[in-house]
PDB file of C-alpha atoms in Angstrom:
ATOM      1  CA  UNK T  27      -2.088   0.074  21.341  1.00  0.00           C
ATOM      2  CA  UNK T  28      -1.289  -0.936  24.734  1.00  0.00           C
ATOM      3  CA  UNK T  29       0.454  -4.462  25.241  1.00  0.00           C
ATOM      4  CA  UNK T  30      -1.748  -7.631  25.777  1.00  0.00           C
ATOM      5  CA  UNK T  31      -4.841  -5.292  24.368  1.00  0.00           C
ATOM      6  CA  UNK T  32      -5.095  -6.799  20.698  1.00  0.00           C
ATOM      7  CA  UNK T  33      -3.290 -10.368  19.794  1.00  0.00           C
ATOM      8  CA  UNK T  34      -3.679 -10.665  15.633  1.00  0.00           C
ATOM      9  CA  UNK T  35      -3.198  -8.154  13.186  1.00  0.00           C
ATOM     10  CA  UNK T  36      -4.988  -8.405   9.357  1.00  0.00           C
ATOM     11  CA  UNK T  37      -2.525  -6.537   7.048  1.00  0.00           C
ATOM     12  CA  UNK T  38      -3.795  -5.273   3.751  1.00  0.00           C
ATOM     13  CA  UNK T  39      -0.866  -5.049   1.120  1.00  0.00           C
ATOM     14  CA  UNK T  40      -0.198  -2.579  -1.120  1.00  0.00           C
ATOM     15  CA  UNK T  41       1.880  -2.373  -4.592  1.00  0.00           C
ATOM     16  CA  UNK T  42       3.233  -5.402  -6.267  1.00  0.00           C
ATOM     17  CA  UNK T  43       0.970  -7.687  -4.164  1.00  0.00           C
ATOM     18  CA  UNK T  44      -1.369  -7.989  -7.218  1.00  0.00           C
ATOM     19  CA  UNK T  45      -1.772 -11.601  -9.197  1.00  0.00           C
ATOM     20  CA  UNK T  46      -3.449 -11.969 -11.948  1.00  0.00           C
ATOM     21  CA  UNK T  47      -6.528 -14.131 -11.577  1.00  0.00           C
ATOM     22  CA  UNK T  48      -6.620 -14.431  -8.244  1.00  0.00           C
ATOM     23  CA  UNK T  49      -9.871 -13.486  -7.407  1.00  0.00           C
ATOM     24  CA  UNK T  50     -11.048 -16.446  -9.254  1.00  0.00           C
ATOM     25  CA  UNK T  51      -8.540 -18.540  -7.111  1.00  0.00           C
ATOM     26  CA  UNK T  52      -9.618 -17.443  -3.662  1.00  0.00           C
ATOM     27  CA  UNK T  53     -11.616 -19.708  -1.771  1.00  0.00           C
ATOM     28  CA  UNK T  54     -14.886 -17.591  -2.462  1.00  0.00           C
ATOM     29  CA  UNK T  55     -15.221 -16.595  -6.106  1.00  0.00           C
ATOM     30  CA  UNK T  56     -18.809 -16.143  -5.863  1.00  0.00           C
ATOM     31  CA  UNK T  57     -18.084 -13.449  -2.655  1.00  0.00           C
ATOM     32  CA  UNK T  58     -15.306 -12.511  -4.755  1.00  0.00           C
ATOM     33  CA  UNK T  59     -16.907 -11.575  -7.971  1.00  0.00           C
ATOM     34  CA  UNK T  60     -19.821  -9.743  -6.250  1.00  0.00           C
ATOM     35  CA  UNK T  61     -17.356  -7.771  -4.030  1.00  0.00           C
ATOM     36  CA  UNK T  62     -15.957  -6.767  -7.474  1.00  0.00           C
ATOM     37  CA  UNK T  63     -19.115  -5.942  -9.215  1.00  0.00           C
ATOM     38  CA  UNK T  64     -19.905  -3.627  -6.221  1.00  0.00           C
ATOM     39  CA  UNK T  65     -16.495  -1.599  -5.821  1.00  0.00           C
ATOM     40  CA  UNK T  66     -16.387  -1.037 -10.115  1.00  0.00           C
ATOM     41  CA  UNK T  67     -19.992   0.587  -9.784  1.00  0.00           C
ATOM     42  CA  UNK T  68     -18.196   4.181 -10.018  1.00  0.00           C
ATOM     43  CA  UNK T  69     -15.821   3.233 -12.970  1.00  0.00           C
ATOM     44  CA  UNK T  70     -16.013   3.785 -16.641  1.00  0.00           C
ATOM     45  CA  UNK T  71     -17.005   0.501 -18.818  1.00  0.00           C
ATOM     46  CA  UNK T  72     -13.976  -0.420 -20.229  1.00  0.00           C
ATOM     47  CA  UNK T  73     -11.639   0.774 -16.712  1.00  0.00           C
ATOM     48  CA  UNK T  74     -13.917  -1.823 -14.956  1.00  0.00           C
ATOM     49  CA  UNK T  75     -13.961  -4.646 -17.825  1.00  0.00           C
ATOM     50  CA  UNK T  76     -10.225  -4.061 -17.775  1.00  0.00           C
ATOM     51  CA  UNK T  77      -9.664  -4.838 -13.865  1.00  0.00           C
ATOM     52  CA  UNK T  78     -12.326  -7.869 -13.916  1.00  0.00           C
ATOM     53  CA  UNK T  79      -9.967  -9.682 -16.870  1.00  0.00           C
ATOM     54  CA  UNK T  80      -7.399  -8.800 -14.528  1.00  0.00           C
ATOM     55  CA  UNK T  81      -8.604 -10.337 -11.478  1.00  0.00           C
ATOM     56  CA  UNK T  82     -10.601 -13.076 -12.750  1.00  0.00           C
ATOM     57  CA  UNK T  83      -9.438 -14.091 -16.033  1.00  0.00           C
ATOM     58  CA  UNK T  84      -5.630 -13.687 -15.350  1.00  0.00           C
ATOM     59  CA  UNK T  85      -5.754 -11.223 -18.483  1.00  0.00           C
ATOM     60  CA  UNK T  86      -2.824  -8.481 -18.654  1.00  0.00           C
ATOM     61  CA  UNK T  87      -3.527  -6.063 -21.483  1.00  0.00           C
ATOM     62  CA  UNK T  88      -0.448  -4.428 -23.050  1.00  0.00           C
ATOM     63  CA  UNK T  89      -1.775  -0.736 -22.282  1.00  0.00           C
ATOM     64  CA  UNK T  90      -2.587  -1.564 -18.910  1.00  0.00           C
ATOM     65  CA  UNK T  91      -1.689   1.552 -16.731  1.00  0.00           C
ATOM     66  CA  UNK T  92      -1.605   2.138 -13.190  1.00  0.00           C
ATOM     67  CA  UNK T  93      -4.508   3.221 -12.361  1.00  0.00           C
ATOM     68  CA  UNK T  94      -5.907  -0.571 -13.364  1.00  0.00           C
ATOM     69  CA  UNK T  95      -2.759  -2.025 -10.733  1.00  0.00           C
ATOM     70  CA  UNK T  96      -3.727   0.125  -7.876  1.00  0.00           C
ATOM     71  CA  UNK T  97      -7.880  -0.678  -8.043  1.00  0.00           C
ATOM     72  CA  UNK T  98      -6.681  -4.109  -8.361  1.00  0.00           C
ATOM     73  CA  UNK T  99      -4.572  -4.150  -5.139  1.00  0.00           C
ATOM     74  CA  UNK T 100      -7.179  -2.298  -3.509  1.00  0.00           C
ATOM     75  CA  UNK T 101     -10.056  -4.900  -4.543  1.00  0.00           C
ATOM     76  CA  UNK T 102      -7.633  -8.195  -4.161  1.00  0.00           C
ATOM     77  CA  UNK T 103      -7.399  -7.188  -0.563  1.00  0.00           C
ATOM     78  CA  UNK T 104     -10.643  -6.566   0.308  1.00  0.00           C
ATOM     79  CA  UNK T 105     -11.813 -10.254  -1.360  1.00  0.00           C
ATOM     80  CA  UNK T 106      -8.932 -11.715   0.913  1.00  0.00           C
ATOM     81  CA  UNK T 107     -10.331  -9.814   3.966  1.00  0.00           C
ATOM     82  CA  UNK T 108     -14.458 -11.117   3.203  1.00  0.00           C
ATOM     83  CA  UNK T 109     -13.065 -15.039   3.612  1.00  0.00           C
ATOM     84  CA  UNK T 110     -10.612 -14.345   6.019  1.00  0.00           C
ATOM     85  CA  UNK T 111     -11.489 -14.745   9.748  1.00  0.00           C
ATOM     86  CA  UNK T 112     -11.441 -11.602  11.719  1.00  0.00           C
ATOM     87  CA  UNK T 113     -12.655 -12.281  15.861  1.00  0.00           C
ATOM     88  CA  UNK T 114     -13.441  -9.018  17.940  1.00  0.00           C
ATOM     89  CA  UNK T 115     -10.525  -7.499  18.200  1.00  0.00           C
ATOM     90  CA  UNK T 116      -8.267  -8.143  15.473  1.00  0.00           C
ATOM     91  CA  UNK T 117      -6.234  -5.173  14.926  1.00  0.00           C
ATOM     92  CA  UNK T 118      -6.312  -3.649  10.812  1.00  0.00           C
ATOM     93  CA  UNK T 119      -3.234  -2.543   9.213  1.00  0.00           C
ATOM     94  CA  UNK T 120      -2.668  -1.306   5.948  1.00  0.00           C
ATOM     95  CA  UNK T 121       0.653  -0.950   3.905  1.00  0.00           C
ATOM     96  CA  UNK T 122       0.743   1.934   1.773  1.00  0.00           C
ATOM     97  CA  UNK T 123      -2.169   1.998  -0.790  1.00  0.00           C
ATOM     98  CA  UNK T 124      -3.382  -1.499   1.632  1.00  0.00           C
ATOM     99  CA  UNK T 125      -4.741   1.470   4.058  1.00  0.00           C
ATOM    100  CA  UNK T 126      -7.644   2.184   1.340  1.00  0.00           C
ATOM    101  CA  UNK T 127      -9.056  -1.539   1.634  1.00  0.00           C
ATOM    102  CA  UNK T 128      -8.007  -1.650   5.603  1.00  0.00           C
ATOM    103  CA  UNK T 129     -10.631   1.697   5.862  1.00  0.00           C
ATOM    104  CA  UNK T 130     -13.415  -0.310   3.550  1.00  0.00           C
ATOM    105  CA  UNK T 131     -13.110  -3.361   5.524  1.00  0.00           C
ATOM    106  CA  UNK T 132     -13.437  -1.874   9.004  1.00  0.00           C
ATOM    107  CA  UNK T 133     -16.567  -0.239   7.504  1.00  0.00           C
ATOM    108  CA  UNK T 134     -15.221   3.451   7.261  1.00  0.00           C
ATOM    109  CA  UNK T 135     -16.641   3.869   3.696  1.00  0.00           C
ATOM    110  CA  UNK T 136     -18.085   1.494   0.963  1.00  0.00           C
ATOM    111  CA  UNK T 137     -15.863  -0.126  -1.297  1.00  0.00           C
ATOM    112  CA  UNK T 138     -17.162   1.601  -3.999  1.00  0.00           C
ATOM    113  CA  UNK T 139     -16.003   5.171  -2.016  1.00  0.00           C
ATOM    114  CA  UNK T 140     -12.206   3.466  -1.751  1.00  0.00           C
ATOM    115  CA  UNK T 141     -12.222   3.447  -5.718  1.00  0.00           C
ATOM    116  CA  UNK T 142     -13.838   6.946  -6.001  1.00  0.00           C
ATOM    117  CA  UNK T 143     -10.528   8.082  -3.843  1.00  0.00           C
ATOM    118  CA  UNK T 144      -7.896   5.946  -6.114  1.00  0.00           C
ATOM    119  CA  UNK T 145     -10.203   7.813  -9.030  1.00  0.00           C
ATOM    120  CA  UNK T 146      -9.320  10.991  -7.538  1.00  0.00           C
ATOM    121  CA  UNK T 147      -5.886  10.662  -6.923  1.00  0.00           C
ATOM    122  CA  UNK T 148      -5.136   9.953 -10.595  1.00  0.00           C
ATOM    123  CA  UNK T 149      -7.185  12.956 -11.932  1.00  0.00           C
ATOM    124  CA  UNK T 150      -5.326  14.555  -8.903  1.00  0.00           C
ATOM    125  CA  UNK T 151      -1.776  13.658 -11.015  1.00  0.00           C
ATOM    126  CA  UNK T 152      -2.877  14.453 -14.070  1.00  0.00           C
ATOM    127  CA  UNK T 153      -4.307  17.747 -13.063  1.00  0.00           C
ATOM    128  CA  UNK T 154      -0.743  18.526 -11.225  1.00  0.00           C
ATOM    129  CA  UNK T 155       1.490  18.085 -13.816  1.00  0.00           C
ATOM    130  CA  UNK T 156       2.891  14.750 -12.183  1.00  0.00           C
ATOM    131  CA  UNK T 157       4.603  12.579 -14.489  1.00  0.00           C
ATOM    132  CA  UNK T 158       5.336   8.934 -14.228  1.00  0.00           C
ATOM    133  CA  UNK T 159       7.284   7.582 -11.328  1.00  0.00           C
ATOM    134  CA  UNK T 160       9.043   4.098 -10.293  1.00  0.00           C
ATOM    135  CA  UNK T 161      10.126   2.143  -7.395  1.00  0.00           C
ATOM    136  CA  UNK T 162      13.151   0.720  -6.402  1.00  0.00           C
ATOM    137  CA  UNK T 163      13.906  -2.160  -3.752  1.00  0.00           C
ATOM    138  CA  UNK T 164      17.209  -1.656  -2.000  1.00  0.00           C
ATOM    139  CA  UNK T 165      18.728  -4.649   0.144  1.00  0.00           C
ATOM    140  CA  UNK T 166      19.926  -1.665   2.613  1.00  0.00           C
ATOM    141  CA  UNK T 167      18.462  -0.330   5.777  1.00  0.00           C
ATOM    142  CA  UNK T 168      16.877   3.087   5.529  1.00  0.00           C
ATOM    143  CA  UNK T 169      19.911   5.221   6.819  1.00  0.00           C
ATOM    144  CA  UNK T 170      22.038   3.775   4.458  1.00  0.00           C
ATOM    145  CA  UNK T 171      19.336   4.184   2.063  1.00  0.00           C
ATOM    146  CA  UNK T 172      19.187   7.687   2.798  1.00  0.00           C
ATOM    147  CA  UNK T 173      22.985   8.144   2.296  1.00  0.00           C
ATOM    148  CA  UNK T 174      22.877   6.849  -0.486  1.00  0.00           C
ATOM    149  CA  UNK T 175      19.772   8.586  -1.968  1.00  0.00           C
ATOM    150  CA  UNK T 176      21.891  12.058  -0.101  1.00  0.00           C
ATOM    151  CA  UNK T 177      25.666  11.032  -2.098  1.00  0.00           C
ATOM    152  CA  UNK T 178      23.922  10.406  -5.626  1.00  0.00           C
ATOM    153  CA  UNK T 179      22.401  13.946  -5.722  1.00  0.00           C
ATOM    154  CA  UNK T 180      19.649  12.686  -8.032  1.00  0.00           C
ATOM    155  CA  UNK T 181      16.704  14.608  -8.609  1.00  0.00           C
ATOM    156  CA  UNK T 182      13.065  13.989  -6.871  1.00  0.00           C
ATOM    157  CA  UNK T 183      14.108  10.604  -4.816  1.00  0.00           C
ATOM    158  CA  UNK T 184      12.660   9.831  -1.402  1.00  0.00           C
ATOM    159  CA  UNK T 185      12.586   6.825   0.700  1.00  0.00           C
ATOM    160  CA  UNK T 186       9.054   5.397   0.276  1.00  0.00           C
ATOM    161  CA  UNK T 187       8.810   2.483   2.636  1.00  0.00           C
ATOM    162  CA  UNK T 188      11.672   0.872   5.394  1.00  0.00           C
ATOM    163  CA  UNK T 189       9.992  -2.260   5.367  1.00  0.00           C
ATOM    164  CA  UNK T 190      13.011  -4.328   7.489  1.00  0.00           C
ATOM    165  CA  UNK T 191      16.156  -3.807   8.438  1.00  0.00           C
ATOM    166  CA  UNK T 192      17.430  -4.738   4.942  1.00  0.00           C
ATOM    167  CA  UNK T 193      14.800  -3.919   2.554  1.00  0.00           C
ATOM    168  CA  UNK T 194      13.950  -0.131   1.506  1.00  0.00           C
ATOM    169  CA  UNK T 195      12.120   1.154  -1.012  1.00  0.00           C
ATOM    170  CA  UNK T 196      13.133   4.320  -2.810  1.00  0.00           C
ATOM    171  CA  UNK T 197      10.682   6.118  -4.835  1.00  0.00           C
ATOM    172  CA  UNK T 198      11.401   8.731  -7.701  1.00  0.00           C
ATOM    173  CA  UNK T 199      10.943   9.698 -11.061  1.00  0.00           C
ATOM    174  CA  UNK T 200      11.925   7.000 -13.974  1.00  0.00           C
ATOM    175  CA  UNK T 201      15.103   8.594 -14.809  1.00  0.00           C
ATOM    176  CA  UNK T 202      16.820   9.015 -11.305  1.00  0.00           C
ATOM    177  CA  UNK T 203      15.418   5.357 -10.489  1.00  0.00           C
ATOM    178  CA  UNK T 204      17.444   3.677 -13.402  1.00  0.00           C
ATOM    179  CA  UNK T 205      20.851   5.880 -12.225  1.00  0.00           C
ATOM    180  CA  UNK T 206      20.465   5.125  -8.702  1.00  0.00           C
ATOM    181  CA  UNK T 207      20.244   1.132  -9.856  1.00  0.00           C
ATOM    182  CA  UNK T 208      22.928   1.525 -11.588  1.00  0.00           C
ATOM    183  CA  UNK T 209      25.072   2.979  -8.855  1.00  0.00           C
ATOM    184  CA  UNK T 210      23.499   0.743  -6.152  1.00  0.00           C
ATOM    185  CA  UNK T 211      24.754  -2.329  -8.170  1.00  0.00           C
ATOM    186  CA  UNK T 212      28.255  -0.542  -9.187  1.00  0.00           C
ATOM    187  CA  UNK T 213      28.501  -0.425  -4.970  1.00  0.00           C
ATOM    188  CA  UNK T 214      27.366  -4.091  -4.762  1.00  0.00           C
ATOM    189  CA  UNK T 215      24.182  -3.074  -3.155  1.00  0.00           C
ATOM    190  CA  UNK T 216      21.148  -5.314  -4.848  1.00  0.00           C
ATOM    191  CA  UNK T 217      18.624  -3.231  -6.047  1.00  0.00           C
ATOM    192  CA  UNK T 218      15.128  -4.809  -7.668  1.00  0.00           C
ATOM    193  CA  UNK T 219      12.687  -2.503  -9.540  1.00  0.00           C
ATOM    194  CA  UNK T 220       8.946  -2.922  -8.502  1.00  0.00           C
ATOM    195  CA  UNK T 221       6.164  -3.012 -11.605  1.00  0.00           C
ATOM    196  CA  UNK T 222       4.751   0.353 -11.347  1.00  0.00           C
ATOM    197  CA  UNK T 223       4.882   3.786 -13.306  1.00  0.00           C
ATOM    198  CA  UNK T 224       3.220   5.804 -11.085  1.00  0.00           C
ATOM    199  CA  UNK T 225       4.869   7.766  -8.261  1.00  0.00           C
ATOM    200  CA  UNK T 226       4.106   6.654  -4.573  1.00  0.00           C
ATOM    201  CA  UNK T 227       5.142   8.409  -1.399  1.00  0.00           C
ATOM    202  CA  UNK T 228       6.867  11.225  -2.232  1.00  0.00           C
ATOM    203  CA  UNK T 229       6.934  14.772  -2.011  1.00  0.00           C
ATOM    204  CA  UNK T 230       6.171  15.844  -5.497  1.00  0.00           C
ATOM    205  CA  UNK T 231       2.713  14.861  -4.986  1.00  0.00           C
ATOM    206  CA  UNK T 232       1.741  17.242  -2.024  1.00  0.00           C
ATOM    207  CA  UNK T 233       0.074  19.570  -4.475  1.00  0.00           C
ATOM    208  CA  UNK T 234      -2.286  16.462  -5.511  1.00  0.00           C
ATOM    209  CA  UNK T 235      -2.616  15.560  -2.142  1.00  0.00           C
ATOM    210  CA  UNK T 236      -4.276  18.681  -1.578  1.00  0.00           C
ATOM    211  CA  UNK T 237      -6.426  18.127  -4.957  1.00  0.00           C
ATOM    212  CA  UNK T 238      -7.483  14.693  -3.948  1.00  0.00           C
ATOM    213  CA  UNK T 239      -8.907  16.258  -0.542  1.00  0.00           C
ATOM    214  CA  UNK T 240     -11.040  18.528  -2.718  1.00  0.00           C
ATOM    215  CA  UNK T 241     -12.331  16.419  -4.143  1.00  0.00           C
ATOM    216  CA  UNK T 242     -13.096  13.689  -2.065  1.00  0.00           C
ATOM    217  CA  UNK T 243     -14.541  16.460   0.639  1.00  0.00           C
ATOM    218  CA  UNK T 244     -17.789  15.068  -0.357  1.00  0.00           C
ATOM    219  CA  UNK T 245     -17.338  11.259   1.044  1.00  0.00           C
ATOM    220  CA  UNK T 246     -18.611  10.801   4.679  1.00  0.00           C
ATOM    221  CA  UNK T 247     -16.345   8.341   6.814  1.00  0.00           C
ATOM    222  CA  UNK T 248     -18.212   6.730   9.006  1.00  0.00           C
ATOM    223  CA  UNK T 249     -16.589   5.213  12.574  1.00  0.00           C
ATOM    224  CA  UNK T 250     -14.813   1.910  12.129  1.00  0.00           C
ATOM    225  CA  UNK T 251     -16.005  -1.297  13.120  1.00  0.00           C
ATOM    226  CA  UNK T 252     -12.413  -2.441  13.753  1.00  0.00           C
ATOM    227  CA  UNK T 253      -9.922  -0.908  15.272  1.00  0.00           C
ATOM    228  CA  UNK T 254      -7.343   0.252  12.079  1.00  0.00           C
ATOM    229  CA  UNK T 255      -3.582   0.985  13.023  1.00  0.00           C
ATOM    230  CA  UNK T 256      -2.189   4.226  11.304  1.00  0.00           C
ATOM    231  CA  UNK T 257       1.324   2.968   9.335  1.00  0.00           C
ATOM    232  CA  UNK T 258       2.629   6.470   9.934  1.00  0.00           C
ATOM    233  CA  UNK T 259       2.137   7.509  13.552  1.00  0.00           C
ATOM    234  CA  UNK T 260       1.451   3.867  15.072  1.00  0.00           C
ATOM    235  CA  UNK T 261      -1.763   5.355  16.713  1.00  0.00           C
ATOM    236  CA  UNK T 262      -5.419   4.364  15.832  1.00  0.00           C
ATOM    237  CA  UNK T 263      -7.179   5.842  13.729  1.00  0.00           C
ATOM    238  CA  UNK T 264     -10.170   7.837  15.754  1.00  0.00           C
ATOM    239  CA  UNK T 265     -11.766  10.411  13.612  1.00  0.00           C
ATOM    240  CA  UNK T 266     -12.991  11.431  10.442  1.00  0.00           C
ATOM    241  CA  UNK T 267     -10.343  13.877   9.982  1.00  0.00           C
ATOM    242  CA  UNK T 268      -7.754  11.064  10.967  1.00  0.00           C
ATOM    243  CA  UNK T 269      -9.264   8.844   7.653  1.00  0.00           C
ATOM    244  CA  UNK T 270      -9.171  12.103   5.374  1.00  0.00           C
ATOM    245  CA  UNK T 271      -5.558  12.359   6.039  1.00  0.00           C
ATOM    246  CA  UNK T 272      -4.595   8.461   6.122  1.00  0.00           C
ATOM    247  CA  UNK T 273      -6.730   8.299   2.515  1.00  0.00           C
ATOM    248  CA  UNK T 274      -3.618  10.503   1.287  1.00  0.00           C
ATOM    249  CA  UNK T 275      -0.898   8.359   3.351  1.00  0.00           C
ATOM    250  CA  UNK T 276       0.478   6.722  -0.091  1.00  0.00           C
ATOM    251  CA  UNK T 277       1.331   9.565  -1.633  1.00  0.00           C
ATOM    252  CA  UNK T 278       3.353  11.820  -0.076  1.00  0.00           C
ATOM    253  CA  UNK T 279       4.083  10.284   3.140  1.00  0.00           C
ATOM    254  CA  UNK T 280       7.010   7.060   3.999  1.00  0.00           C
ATOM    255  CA  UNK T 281       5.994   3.834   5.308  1.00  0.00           C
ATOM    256  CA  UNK T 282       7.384   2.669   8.366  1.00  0.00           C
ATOM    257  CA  UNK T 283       6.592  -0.620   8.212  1.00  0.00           C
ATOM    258  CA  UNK T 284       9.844  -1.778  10.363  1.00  0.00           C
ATOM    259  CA  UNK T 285       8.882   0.456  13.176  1.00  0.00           C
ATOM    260  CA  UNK T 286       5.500  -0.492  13.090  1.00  0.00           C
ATOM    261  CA  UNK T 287       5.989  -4.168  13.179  1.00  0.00           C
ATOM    262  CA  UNK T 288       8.356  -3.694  16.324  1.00  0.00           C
ATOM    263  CA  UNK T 289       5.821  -1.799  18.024  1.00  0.00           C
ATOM    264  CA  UNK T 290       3.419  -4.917  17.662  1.00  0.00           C
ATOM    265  CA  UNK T 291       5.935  -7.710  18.264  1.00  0.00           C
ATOM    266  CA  UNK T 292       6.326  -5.181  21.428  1.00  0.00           C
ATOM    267  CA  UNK T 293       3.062  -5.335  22.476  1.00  0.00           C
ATOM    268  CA  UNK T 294       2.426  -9.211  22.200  1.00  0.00           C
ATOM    269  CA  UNK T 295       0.905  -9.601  18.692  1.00  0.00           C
ATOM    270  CA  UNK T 296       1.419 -13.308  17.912  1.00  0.00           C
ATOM    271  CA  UNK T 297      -0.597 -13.345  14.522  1.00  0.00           C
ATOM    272  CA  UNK T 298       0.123 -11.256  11.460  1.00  0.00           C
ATOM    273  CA  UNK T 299      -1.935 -12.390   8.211  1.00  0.00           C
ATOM    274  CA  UNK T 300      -1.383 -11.138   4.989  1.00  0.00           C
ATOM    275  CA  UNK T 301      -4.199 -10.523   3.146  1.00  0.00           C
ATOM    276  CA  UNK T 302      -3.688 -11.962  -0.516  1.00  0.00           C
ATOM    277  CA  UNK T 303      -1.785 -14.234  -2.544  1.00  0.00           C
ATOM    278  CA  UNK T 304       1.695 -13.239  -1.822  1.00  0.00           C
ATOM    279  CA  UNK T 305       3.591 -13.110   1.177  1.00  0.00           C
ATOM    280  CA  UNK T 306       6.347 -10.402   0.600  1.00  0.00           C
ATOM    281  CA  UNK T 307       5.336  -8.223   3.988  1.00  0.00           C
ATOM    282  CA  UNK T 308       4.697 -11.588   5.726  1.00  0.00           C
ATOM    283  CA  UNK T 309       8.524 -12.024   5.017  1.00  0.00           C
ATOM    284  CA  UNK T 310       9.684  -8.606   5.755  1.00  0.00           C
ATOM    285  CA  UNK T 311       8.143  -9.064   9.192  1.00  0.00           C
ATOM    286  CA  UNK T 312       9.661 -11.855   9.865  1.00  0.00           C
ATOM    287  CA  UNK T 313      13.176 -10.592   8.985  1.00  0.00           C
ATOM    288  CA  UNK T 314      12.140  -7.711  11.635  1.00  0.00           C
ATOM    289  CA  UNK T 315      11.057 -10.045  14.341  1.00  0.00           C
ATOM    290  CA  UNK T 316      14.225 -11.991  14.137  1.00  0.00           C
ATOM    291  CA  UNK T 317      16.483  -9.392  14.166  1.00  0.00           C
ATOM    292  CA  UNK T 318      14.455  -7.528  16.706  1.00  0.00           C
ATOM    293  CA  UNK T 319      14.272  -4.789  14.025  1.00  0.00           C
ATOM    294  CA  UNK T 320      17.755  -4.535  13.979  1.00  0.00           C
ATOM    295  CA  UNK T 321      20.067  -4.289  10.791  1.00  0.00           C
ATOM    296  CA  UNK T 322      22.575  -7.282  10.604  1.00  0.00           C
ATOM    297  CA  UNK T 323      25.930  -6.418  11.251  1.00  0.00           C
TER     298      UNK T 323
END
């Protein structure tokens, strides 16, 4: 992205940007319910009457797991992007899982081929032998993060996202989560677990990584219509091989969120929009801007 070339950026969220009913409270239900109808075509009956009471009824059920969270975020984005202006040139950027919906809405693949992929990637874990996982938000910046992650010795932690220069996310299995919370607070760092049981962005999943590219080898990714930003290298995204590896991004790779939003603020991006009902990157870019991506002393 050179600077001056691209002035707004669209940025499609990924876990714990979810609210329930909001696809009934966006400003196009209508859009918003067909958009929903089409993406669920691939899912079983009750998986898909399970995320519409989610979206549009506000309806939690008890056994909810994450597979219903992630098609959720994945679908809440993509209603946000269809009522959401987007003149030539607007650069896409997705945030973890939020790089599914980024690809559907710049017209890589259907949206009904973004829930085939989150499909695959939990047969993918279940046919690897990955258990459940959680995620934990650390008011730290990512070195220290690391150190810390490095001193506690805990099994199967890894920093999933350094989303500003006081907010990383650690990702892990349940177990080593809860003791590094415990020793984060016992150091006075604040630490906040995020609503998910499934593991994100870490190495354990490589092995399903692999699985999901088998078998999503089948889906044909078309060019995009809108120029998408790659979270991990900062680069656009060019080829089909460049969307087969970004489809895997949110499991086994970090996000550099930080990095990326200096590299826009660098380049003269004066617009970021969050795409959704929450603002929580919104925030964590604005923490980066003001600091100029620096931790506070």
């Amino acid at each position: 992205m050179t600077g001056g070339e691209r002035r707004r950026v669209l940025l499609f969220p990924g876990i714990g940007a979810v609210v329930p009913g909001s696809l009934g409270d966006c400003a196009d239900p209508r859009a918003a319910r067909a958009l929903l109808e089409r993406a669920a075509a691939p899912l079983p009956p009750a998986t898909a009457d399970a995320l519409a009471q989610l979206l549009l009824a506000g309806r939690v059920s008890p056994a909810q797991d994450g597979l219903i969270d992630q098609l959720a975020c994945y679908v809440q984005a993509l209603a946000w992007h269809q009522v959401t202006p987007c003149p030539p040139g607007t650069l896409l950027l997705g945030h973890s899982l939020g790089e599914l919906a980024a690809f559907a809405a710049a017209g890589v693949f259907e949206p009904a081929d973004g829930v085939r992929l989150l499909l695959a990637c939990d047969r993918a874990r279940r046919e690897t032998g990955v258990g459940q996982g959680r995620l934990l938000v650390l008011r730290l910046a990512a070195d220290r993060a690391a150190g810390l992650l490095a001193a506690s010795r805990l099994p199967g932690l890894a920093v999933a996202c350094d989303n500003a220069p006081e907010q990383t996310v650690v990702s892990g299995p349940p177990a080593s989560i809860e003791a590094l919370g415990a020793r984060a607070a016992a150091a006075g760092v604040r630490a906040t677990r995020l609503p998910t049981r499934t593991l994100f962005h870490n190495p354990a999943l490589r092995p399903a990584a692999h699985r999901v590219a088998e078998l999503t080898a089948h889906l044909a990714y078309r060019p995009a219509r809108r120029p998408v930003l790659c979270m991990l290298t900062g680069r656009r995204y060019r080829s089909a091989a460049g969307f087969r590896a970004g489809a895997t991004h949110h499991l086994t790779e970090p996000v550099p969120f930080r990095r990326r939003i200096e590299q826009l603020r660098a380049a003269g991006v004066v617009e970021l929009t969050e795409l959704g009902p929450r603002t929580l990157l919104s925030r964590a870019a604005a923490l980066t801007a003001l600091t100029g991506g620096r931790p506070k002393e």
